[in-house]
Short mmCIF file of C-alpha atoms in Angstrom, two decimals:
data_model
loop_
_atom_site.label_atom_id
_atom_site.label_comp_id
_atom_site.label_asym_id
_atom_site.label_seq_id
_atom_site.Cartn_x
_atom_site.Cartn_y
_atom_site.Cartn_z
CA UNK A 277 -2.78 -23.15 13.74
CA UNK A 278 -2.75 -22.69 17.52
CA UNK A 279 -4.22 -19.71 19.32
CA UNK A 280 -0.74 -18.24 19.85
CA UNK A 281 0.14 -18.72 16.20
CA UNK A 282 -3.04 -16.93 15.10
CA UNK A 283 -2.29 -14.02 17.45
CA UNK A 284 1.24 -13.79 16.03
CA UNK A 285 -0.12 -13.88 12.47
CA UNK A 286 -2.61 -11.10 13.23
CA UNK A 287 0.04 -8.97 14.95
CA UNK A 288 2.32 -9.37 11.93
CA UNK A 289 -0.45 -8.39 9.53
CA UNK A 290 -1.56 -5.37 11.59
CA UNK A 291 2.01 -4.10 11.84
CA UNK A 292 2.45 -0.66 13.39
CA UNK A 293 -1.07 0.59 12.70
CA UNK A 294 -3.21 0.98 15.82
CA UNK A 295 -6.36 -1.09 16.31
CA UNK A 296 -9.54 0.68 17.47
CA UNK A 297 -12.72 -0.96 18.81
CA UNK A 298 -16.17 0.62 18.39
CA UNK A 299 -18.76 -1.25 20.41
CA UNK A 300 -22.00 -1.03 22.33
CA UNK A 301 -20.18 -2.22 25.48
CA UNK A 302 -16.53 -1.33 25.98
CA UNK A 303 -15.94 -4.43 28.12
CA UNK A 304 -16.77 -6.63 25.13
CA UNK A 305 -13.36 -5.70 23.73
CA UNK A 306 -11.44 -7.40 26.55
CA UNK A 307 -10.31 -10.37 24.36
CA UNK A 308 -8.54 -7.92 22.01
CA UNK A 309 -6.04 -6.99 24.74
CA UNK A 310 -3.85 -9.87 23.54
CA UNK A 311 -3.14 -7.97 20.32
CA UNK A 312 -0.08 -5.75 20.45
CA UNK A 313 -1.51 -2.73 18.59
CA UNK A 314 -4.91 -2.57 20.33
CA UNK A 315 -4.91 0.98 21.63
CA UNK A 316 -8.34 2.67 21.68
CA UNK A 317 -11.95 1.94 22.61
CA UNK A 318 -15.12 3.86 21.77
CA UNK A 319 -18.36 2.56 23.28
CA UNK A 320 -21.90 3.44 24.29
CA UNK A 321 -21.85 1.72 27.69
CA UNK A 322 -19.68 -0.20 30.18
CA UNK A 323 -16.15 1.11 29.52
CA UNK A 324 -13.33 -1.43 29.33
CA UNK A 325 -11.19 0.40 31.87
CA UNK A 326 -7.89 -1.25 30.96
CA UNK A 327 -4.60 0.45 31.83
CA UNK A 328 -3.06 -0.93 28.63
CA UNK A 329 -5.45 1.11 26.46
CA UNK A 330 -4.06 4.45 25.36
CA UNK A 331 -7.44 6.14 24.91
CA UNK A 332 -11.04 5.29 25.80
CA UNK A 333 -14.30 7.22 25.39
CA UNK A 334 -17.64 5.89 26.66
CA UNK A 335 -20.91 7.70 25.97
CA UNK A 336 -22.57 6.77 29.27
CA UNK A 337 -19.73 8.41 31.18
CA UNK A 338 -20.02 11.52 29.02
CA UNK A 339 -23.78 11.94 29.50
CA UNK A 340 -24.38 10.17 32.84
CA UNK A 341 -27.00 7.76 31.49
CA UNK A 342 -26.97 4.18 30.17
CA UNK A 343 -29.54 3.64 27.37
CA UNK A 344 -31.44 0.50 26.46
CA UNK A 345 -29.01 -0.88 23.90
CA UNK A 346 -31.68 -2.98 22.18
CA UNK A 347 -33.50 0.06 20.79
CA UNK A 348 -30.67 2.60 20.78
CA UNK A 349 -28.57 3.53 17.74
CA UNK A 350 -25.50 5.71 17.84
CA UNK A 351 -26.22 6.83 14.28
CA UNK A 352 -29.49 8.55 15.24
CA UNK A 353 -28.37 10.03 18.58
CA UNK A 354 -28.15 13.81 18.13
CA UNK A 355 -27.21 14.63 21.71
CA UNK A 356 -24.11 16.83 22.20
CA UNK A 357 -22.32 13.92 23.86
CA UNK A 358 -22.96 11.53 20.95
CA UNK A 359 -21.87 14.18 18.46
CA UNK A 360 -18.69 14.63 20.48
CA UNK A 361 -18.05 10.86 20.58
CA UNK A 362 -18.36 10.66 16.81
CA UNK A 363 -16.04 13.66 16.41
CA UNK A 364 -13.44 12.03 18.66
CA UNK A 365 -13.61 8.89 16.52
CA UNK A 366 -13.07 11.03 13.42
CA UNK A 367 -10.00 12.56 15.03
CA UNK A 368 -8.63 9.21 16.15
CA UNK A 369 -8.81 7.89 12.58
CA UNK A 370 -6.61 10.74 11.40
CA UNK A 371 -3.61 8.41 11.41
CA UNK A 372 -2.98 4.87 10.05
CA UNK A 373 -5.48 2.61 11.80
CA UNK A 374 -7.53 -0.55 11.77
CA UNK A 375 -11.11 -0.35 13.05
CA UNK A 376 -13.21 -3.25 14.34
CA UNK A 377 -16.81 -2.93 15.55
CA UNK A 378 -19.35 -4.94 17.52
CA UNK A 379 -21.82 -4.25 14.72
CA UNK A 380 -21.86 -1.99 11.64
CA UNK A 381 -22.92 1.66 11.95
CA UNK A 382 -23.78 4.09 9.17
CA UNK A 383 -21.18 6.51 10.51
CA UNK A 384 -18.39 4.05 9.65
CA UNK A 385 -18.72 4.78 5.95
CA UNK A 386 -18.27 8.50 6.60
CA UNK A 387 -15.19 8.04 8.78
CA UNK A 388 -13.48 5.28 6.81
CA UNK A 389 -13.99 5.94 3.09
CA UNK A 390 -12.46 9.45 3.12
CA UNK A 391 -9.43 7.91 4.87
CA UNK A 392 -9.31 4.65 2.90
CA UNK A 393 -5.64 5.17 1.99
CA UNK A 394 -4.58 4.56 5.57
CA UNK A 395 -7.66 3.34 7.52
CA UNK A 396 -8.95 -0.22 7.15
CA UNK A 397 -12.35 -1.25 8.49
CA UNK A 398 -12.39 -4.89 9.60
CA UNK A 399 -16.07 -5.53 8.94
CA UNK A 400 -18.96 -5.09 6.55
CA UNK A 401 -20.20 -1.55 6.01
CA UNK A 402 -23.82 -1.05 7.02
CA UNK A 403 -25.00 -0.59 3.43
CA UNK A 404 -23.85 -4.14 2.64
CA UNK A 405 -24.78 -5.51 6.04
CA UNK A 406 -28.39 -4.25 6.31
CA UNK A 407 -30.05 -7.09 4.34
CA UNK A 408 -28.75 -9.65 6.83
CA UNK A 409 -30.75 -7.95 9.61
CA UNK A 410 -34.00 -8.23 7.63
CA UNK A 411 -35.40 -11.36 9.24
CA UNK A 412 -38.15 -12.21 6.69
CA UNK A 413 -35.63 -12.34 3.83
CA UNK A 414 -33.02 -14.26 5.82
CA UNK A 415 -35.38 -16.93 7.19
CA UNK A 416 -37.18 -17.38 3.85
CA UNK A 417 -33.90 -17.90 2.01
CA UNK A 418 -32.53 -20.19 4.73
CA UNK A 419 -35.65 -22.35 4.47
CA UNK A 420 -35.11 -22.65 0.72
CA UNK A 421 -31.49 -23.55 1.41
CA UNK A 422 -32.53 -26.47 3.59
CA UNK A 423 -32.15 -24.90 7.04
CA UNK A 424 -35.09 -25.65 9.39
CA UNK A 425 -36.56 -22.40 10.73
CA UNK A 426 -39.49 -21.25 12.85
CA UNK A 427 -42.71 -21.38 10.74
CA UNK A 428 -43.28 -17.63 10.49
CA UNK A 429 -46.24 -16.34 8.48
CA UNK A 430 -46.41 -12.75 7.23
CA UNK A 431 -49.35 -10.35 7.44
CA UNK A 432 -49.83 -6.97 5.80
CA UNK A 433 -50.91 -4.17 8.13
CA UNK A 434 -54.28 -3.91 6.38
CA UNK A 435 -54.94 -7.67 6.73
CA UNK A 436 -55.37 -7.80 10.51
CA UNK A 437 -58.62 -9.74 10.01
CA UNK A 438 -56.64 -12.67 8.61
CA UNK A 439 -54.43 -12.66 11.68
CA UNK A 440 -57.46 -12.58 13.96
CA UNK A 441 -58.79 -15.73 12.27
CA UNK A 442 -55.48 -17.51 12.78
CA UNK A 443 -55.35 -16.37 16.40
CA UNK A 444 -58.82 -17.79 17.09
CA UNK A 445 -57.64 -21.11 15.69
CA UNK A 446 -54.27 -21.11 17.47
CA UNK A 447 -55.39 -19.45 20.74
CA UNK A 448 -51.95 -17.82 21.08
CA UNK A 449 -49.31 -16.42 18.73
CA UNK A 450 -45.87 -14.79 18.78
CA UNK A 451 -45.74 -11.50 16.85
CA UNK A 452 -42.51 -10.04 15.47
CA UNK A 453 -41.29 -7.02 13.55
CA UNK A 454 -38.93 -7.48 10.59
CA UNK A 455 -35.94 -6.11 12.51
CA UNK A 456 -35.50 -6.95 16.20
CA UNK A 457 -32.71 -6.95 18.76
CA UNK A 458 -32.39 -8.63 22.16
CA UNK A 459 -36.09 -9.50 22.27
CA UNK A 460 -37.20 -5.92 21.50
CA UNK A 461 -39.82 -6.04 18.72
CA UNK A 462 -41.32 -9.41 19.75
CA UNK A 463 -44.57 -9.91 21.65
CA UNK A 464 -46.98 -12.66 22.59
CA UNK A 465 -50.76 -12.40 22.25
CA UNK A 466 -53.67 -14.69 23.12
CA UNK A 467 -57.16 -14.54 21.65
CA UNK A 468 -58.58 -12.83 24.73
CA UNK A 469 -56.29 -9.80 24.34
CA UNK A 470 -56.52 -6.74 22.12
CA UNK A 471 -54.43 -7.60 19.07
CA UNK A 472 -53.60 -3.98 18.24
CA UNK A 473 -52.14 -3.43 21.71
CA UNK A 474 -49.73 -6.32 21.14
CA UNK A 475 -48.43 -5.47 17.68
CA UNK A 476 -44.67 -4.79 17.88
CA UNK A 477 -43.49 -1.38 16.61
CA UNK A 478 -42.78 -1.52 12.87
CA UNK A 479 -42.93 0.81 9.88
CA UNK A 480 -42.53 -1.43 6.85
CA UNK A 481 -46.18 -2.35 6.31
CA UNK A 482 -46.14 -5.95 7.53
CA UNK A 483 -45.15 -8.17 10.43
CA UNK A 484 -44.69 -11.86 11.22
CA UNK A 485 -46.56 -14.31 13.43
CA UNK A 486 -45.78 -17.87 14.50
CA UNK A 487 -47.35 -20.43 16.81
CA UNK A 488 -46.11 -20.57 20.41
CA UNK A 489 -43.87 -23.65 20.41
CA UNK A 490 -43.71 -24.77 24.03
CA UNK A 491 -41.98 -26.32 25.81
CA UNK A 492 -38.65 -25.71 24.11
CA UNK A 493 -35.01 -25.09 25.05
CA UNK A 494 -33.47 -21.90 23.58
CA UNK A 495 -29.97 -22.38 22.17
CA UNK A 496 -27.21 -20.17 20.81
CA UNK A 497 -23.92 -20.68 18.97
CA UNK A 498 -21.34 -18.08 17.98
CA UNK A 499 -19.51 -18.55 14.68
CA UNK A 500 -17.16 -16.86 12.24
CA UNK A 501 -17.20 -17.10 8.45
CA UNK A 502 -13.96 -16.94 6.44
CA UNK A 503 -13.59 -15.93 2.77
CA UNK A 504 -13.21 -19.56 1.64
CA UNK A 505 -16.50 -20.51 3.33
CA UNK A 506 -14.90 -22.12 6.36
CA UNK A 507 -16.92 -21.69 9.57
CA UNK A 508 -15.45 -21.76 13.07
CA UNK A 509 -17.76 -22.42 16.05
CA UNK A 510 -17.61 -20.68 19.43
CA UNK A 511 -19.39 -20.95 22.78
CA UNK A 512 -22.52 -23.10 22.23
CA UNK A 513 -24.95 -22.52 25.07
CA UNK A 514 -28.44 -22.78 26.44
CA UNK A 515 -29.69 -19.23 26.07
CA UNK A 516 -31.49 -17.46 28.92
CA UNK A 517 -34.70 -15.81 27.71
CA UNK A 518 -37.41 -13.73 29.39
CA UNK A 519 -36.24 -14.43 32.96
CA UNK A 520 -38.57 -12.90 35.58
CA UNK A 521 -36.68 -10.25 37.52
CA UNK A 522 -34.13 -9.81 34.72
CA UNK A 523 -36.38 -8.28 32.08
CA UNK A 524 -40.01 -7.30 31.48
CA UNK A 525 -39.90 -8.48 27.88
CA UNK A 526 -41.34 -11.98 27.30
CA UNK A 527 -38.50 -12.87 24.93
CA UNK A 528 -35.80 -10.54 26.29
CA UNK A 529 -32.20 -11.77 26.14
CA UNK A 530 -30.88 -12.53 29.66
CA UNK A 531 -27.59 -14.36 29.12
CA UNK A 532 -26.18 -17.80 28.40
CA UNK A 533 -25.56 -21.03 30.30
CA UNK A 534 -22.52 -22.60 28.64
CA UNK A 535 -22.43 -25.45 31.17
CA UNK A 536 -26.01 -26.62 30.53
CA UNK A 537 -25.30 -27.20 26.85
CA UNK A 538 -23.38 -30.38 27.75
CA UNK A 539 -26.69 -31.87 28.98
CA UNK A 540 -28.11 -31.97 25.46
CA UNK A 541 -28.03 -35.26 23.63
CA UNK A 542 -25.01 -35.60 21.38
CA UNK A 543 -27.29 -36.01 18.37
CA UNK A 544 -28.88 -32.63 19.03
CA UNK A 545 -25.48 -30.99 19.50
CA UNK A 546 -24.33 -32.41 16.19
CA UNK A 547 -27.55 -31.35 14.48
CA UNK A 548 -27.13 -27.77 15.67
CA UNK A 549 -23.50 -27.72 14.54
CA UNK A 550 -24.55 -28.90 11.07
CA UNK A 551 -27.26 -26.21 10.95
CA UNK A 552 -24.76 -23.48 11.87
CA UNK A 553 -22.32 -24.65 9.21
CA UNK A 554 -25.14 -24.86 6.65
CA UNK A 555 -26.17 -21.34 7.61
CA UNK A 556 -22.58 -20.24 7.11
CA UNK A 557 -22.64 -21.73 3.60
CA UNK A 558 -25.69 -19.64 2.74
CA UNK A 559 -24.17 -16.49 4.26
CA UNK A 560 -21.01 -17.08 2.24
CA UNK A 561 -23.02 -17.25 -1.00
CA UNK A 562 -24.56 -13.87 -0.09
CA UNK A 563 -21.17 -12.21 0.47
CA UNK A 564 -21.19 -12.19 4.26
CA UNK A 565 -17.93 -12.36 6.21
CA UNK A 566 -16.88 -12.42 9.86
CA UNK A 567 -18.61 -13.00 13.19
CA UNK A 568 -22.23 -14.12 13.41
CA UNK A 569 -24.50 -16.06 15.74
CA UNK A 570 -27.40 -18.46 15.45
CA UNK A 571 -30.36 -18.51 17.85
CA UNK A 572 -32.32 -21.76 17.75
CA UNK A 573 -34.72 -23.85 19.81
CA UNK A 574 -34.95 -27.54 20.59
CA UNK A 575 -38.64 -28.34 20.16
CA UNK A 576 -40.09 -31.85 20.12
CA UNK A 577 -36.71 -33.34 19.29
CA UNK A 578 -36.01 -30.96 16.37
CA UNK A 579 -33.68 -27.98 16.08
CA UNK A 580 -35.33 -24.90 14.54
CA UNK A 581 -33.50 -21.66 13.78
CA UNK A 582 -35.10 -18.62 15.40
CA UNK A 583 -32.86 -15.94 13.92
CA UNK A 584 -29.39 -15.08 12.67
CA UNK A 585 -27.36 -12.40 14.45
CA UNK A 586 -25.05 -10.93 11.77
CA UNK A 587 -22.59 -9.44 14.28
CA UNK A 588 -20.89 -10.17 17.57
CA UNK A 589 -23.29 -11.18 20.34
CA UNK A 590 -23.89 -10.60 24.03
CA UNK A 591 -22.29 -14.02 24.57
CA UNK A 592 -19.12 -13.28 22.58
CA UNK A 593 -16.91 -12.13 25.44
CA UNK A 594 -17.80 -15.11 27.64
CA UNK A 595 -17.31 -17.54 24.77
CA UNK A 596 -13.87 -16.00 24.17
CA UNK A 597 -12.93 -16.67 27.78
CA UNK A 598 -13.95 -20.30 27.33
CA UNK A 599 -12.01 -20.62 24.06
CA UNK A 600 -8.93 -19.22 25.75
CA UNK A 601 -9.32 -21.77 28.56
CA UNK A 602 -9.02 -24.56 25.99
CA UNK A 603 -6.36 -22.82 23.86
CA UNK A 604 -8.81 -22.30 20.97
CA UNK A 605 -8.80 -19.15 18.79
CA UNK A 606 -11.83 -17.10 19.86
CA UNK A 607 -14.46 -15.35 17.76
CA UNK A 608 -12.68 -11.96 18.01
CA UNK A 609 -9.40 -13.32 16.68
CA UNK A 610 -11.20 -15.25 13.94
CA UNK A 611 -13.25 -12.21 12.89
CA UNK A 612 -10.16 -10.03 12.54
CA UNK A 613 -8.26 -12.82 10.76
CA UNK A 614 -11.11 -13.29 8.27
CA UNK A 615 -10.91 -9.63 7.19
CA UNK A 616 -7.10 -9.65 7.08
CA UNK A 617 -7.07 -12.57 4.65
CA UNK A 618 -5.56 -15.03 7.13
CA UNK A 619 -6.61 -18.64 6.61
CA UNK A 620 -9.12 -20.12 9.04
CA UNK A 621 -7.35 -21.90 11.90
CA UNK A 622 -7.76 -25.62 12.33
CA UNK A 623 -9.43 -25.86 15.71
CA UNK A 624 -10.10 -28.47 18.34
CA UNK A 625 -13.75 -29.57 17.88
CA UNK A 626 -16.29 -28.56 20.52
CA UNK A 627 -17.25 -32.02 21.73
CA UNK A 628 -18.23 -33.43 25.12
CA UNK A 629 -14.57 -33.66 26.16
CA UNK A 630 -14.64 -29.87 26.20
CA UNK A 631 -18.30 -29.27 27.03
CA UNK A 632 -18.23 -31.28 30.26
CA UNK A 633 -15.32 -29.13 31.48
CA UNK A 634 -17.05 -25.81 30.74
CA UNK A 635 -18.29 -24.42 34.05
CA UNK A 636 -19.57 -20.97 33.19
CA UNK A 637 -22.83 -19.03 32.92
CA UNK A 638 -23.67 -15.36 32.78
CA UNK A 639 -26.94 -13.63 33.54
CA UNK A 640 -27.74 -10.21 32.05
CA UNK A 641 -29.86 -8.17 34.45
CA UNK A 642 -31.96 -5.28 33.10
CA UNK A 643 -33.72 -2.39 34.82
CA UNK A 644 -37.25 -3.77 35.27
CA UNK A 645 -38.59 -0.50 36.72
CA UNK A 646 -40.53 1.91 34.52
CA UNK A 647 -38.16 4.79 35.39
CA UNK A 648 -34.40 5.31 35.35
CA UNK A 649 -32.57 3.96 38.40
CA UNK A 650 -29.20 4.44 40.07
CA UNK A 651 -28.18 0.90 41.08
CA UNK A 652 -27.28 0.61 44.74
CA UNK A 653 -25.57 -2.71 45.34
CA UNK A 654 -24.37 -2.21 48.89
CA UNK A 655 -26.41 -5.23 50.01
CA UNK A 656 -24.16 -7.56 48.04
CA UNK A 657 -21.23 -9.36 49.62
CA UNK A 658 -17.67 -8.72 48.37
CA UNK A 659 -17.34 -12.19 46.85
CA UNK A 660 -20.54 -11.58 44.90
CA UNK A 661 -19.32 -8.24 43.59
CA UNK A 662 -16.22 -9.93 42.18
CA UNK A 663 -18.47 -11.88 39.80
CA UNK A 664 -20.48 -8.91 38.60
CA UNK A 665 -19.59 -7.07 35.37
CA UNK A 666 -20.93 -4.15 33.33
CA UNK A 667 -21.86 -2.12 36.41
CA UNK A 668 -22.43 1.57 35.64
CA UNK A 669 -20.11 4.08 37.27
CA UNK A 670 -21.06 6.39 40.10
CA UNK A 671 -23.65 8.91 39.05
CA UNK A 672 -24.69 7.00 35.91
CA UNK A 673 -28.42 6.27 35.71
CA UNK A 674 -29.81 3.18 33.97
CA UNK A 675 -32.77 3.54 31.60
CA UNK A 676 -35.75 1.20 31.63
CA UNK A 677 -34.73 -2.22 30.20
CA UNK A 678 -31.11 -1.08 29.96
CA UNK A 679 -28.46 -3.43 31.37
CA UNK A 680 -27.87 -3.03 35.11
CA UNK A 681 -25.09 -5.61 35.26
CA UNK A 682 -23.95 -9.05 34.18
CA UNK A 683 -23.57 -11.81 36.78
CA UNK A 684 -20.94 -14.47 36.03
CA UNK A 685 -21.49 -17.80 37.79
CA UNK A 686 -19.43 -20.97 38.07
CA UNK A 687 -21.40 -23.90 36.68
CA UNK A 688 -24.95 -24.16 35.38
CA UNK A 689 -27.85 -21.89 36.44
CA UNK A 690 -30.77 -23.32 34.45
CA UNK A 691 -32.27 -26.49 33.06
CA UNK A 692 -34.55 -25.03 30.41
CA UNK A 693 -33.35 -21.47 29.69
CA UNK A 694 -36.53 -19.93 31.12
CA UNK A 695 -35.92 -20.31 34.87
CA UNK A 696 -32.96 -19.86 37.23
CA UNK A 697 -31.78 -22.05 40.08
CA UNK A 698 -32.73 -20.64 43.46
CA UNK A 699 -29.35 -19.20 44.55
CA UNK A 700 -28.89 -17.21 41.35
CA UNK A 701 -32.53 -16.11 41.38
CA UNK A 702 -32.11 -14.75 44.91
CA UNK A 703 -29.03 -12.77 43.83
CA UNK A 704 -30.93 -11.28 40.90
CA UNK A 705 -33.80 -10.29 43.18
CA UNK A 706 -31.42 -8.44 45.48
CA UNK A 707 -29.96 -6.55 42.54
CA UNK A 708 -33.22 -5.65 40.80
CA UNK A 709 -35.14 -5.04 44.03
CA UNK A 710 -33.56 -1.63 44.62
CA UNK A 711 -36.00 1.23 44.86
CA UNK A 712 -35.94 3.51 41.82
#
């Protein structure tokens, strides 16, 4: 099935019902514009701003502030603006609709089940989805299923002494909470530092620790799981992590270099593909369905899984652009097809014939100041501005560690995922160097 055929099949299945997107970033929904009934967008940040959308509501425009999306939840926001956004979504679902979301929210049960006769949610409800975000369970079960994972060890809160002994032996450890997002909830501690100051926030009575495995190359692959267990692959990349000037978090997500992935040895590319498909087999046995991602590292010649992202990812929109370039169905189309009962499309494999032609990277820049800022980008040249996305509107402040913008570059920007080439680094410094 070609990309066009899959779009036609989805359009036929959706019929006259409107399609609504609920996402953290409105611009993530751009690939859905190819669907005839895509009409409305609800988001927390970065509105889509498309003239073909009948209705759009973005929380940051309503309240004048962009939050840090890695520790923000729409479910727990009790501000008047968030309450209004949820009410508008309720109203929008008062007619026959399909709803797709970047990730599950608790509020989706409340808005969809009472309208189940004419509203269809194209995703897993949060009650069913929550276990897949519990990293200790996921990585333990994946290990038993034959998937190589980071060697995490778990410590109860009242057994800090055991951790101290391991730290003295290891000299340095990575600490992690059971639920993390975008690098939030992960820290790094050496034996000369105060352990208690480095513990990530958590409330479930235990946390994880692992040795610092350096040097390594961080990797990411998007994927989609269909009801029959078929897995489609999308946008493999070298992931950008903890970039100085882009984030203050040591393991903060900073984007993806899709071009650099072609530099990996073919054997490592094939190994990662097998791991993602094996992961999909396990997810299928657990009742998962739809879009997901795999974060991994290449360490001493071996691929190790870092975590599973049971949702769309920050790389999803860029990977969809690449898929479209090569006439492949993207992760958005596949996700919707999987919940509509459409068979998985037979797709062109992602091999070096494609990878060597991929010339795309994107860098996610966060507010590295300890106060809110109003980005002032007047120092940038017009041609640079054309390659910058997710910029907040006039009068919208950006919270600490919230996204300032996303820089899209032609070609590769890194060799190892931890550093940027000089030209891109200089552009980032001009963007993040504004006075708060």
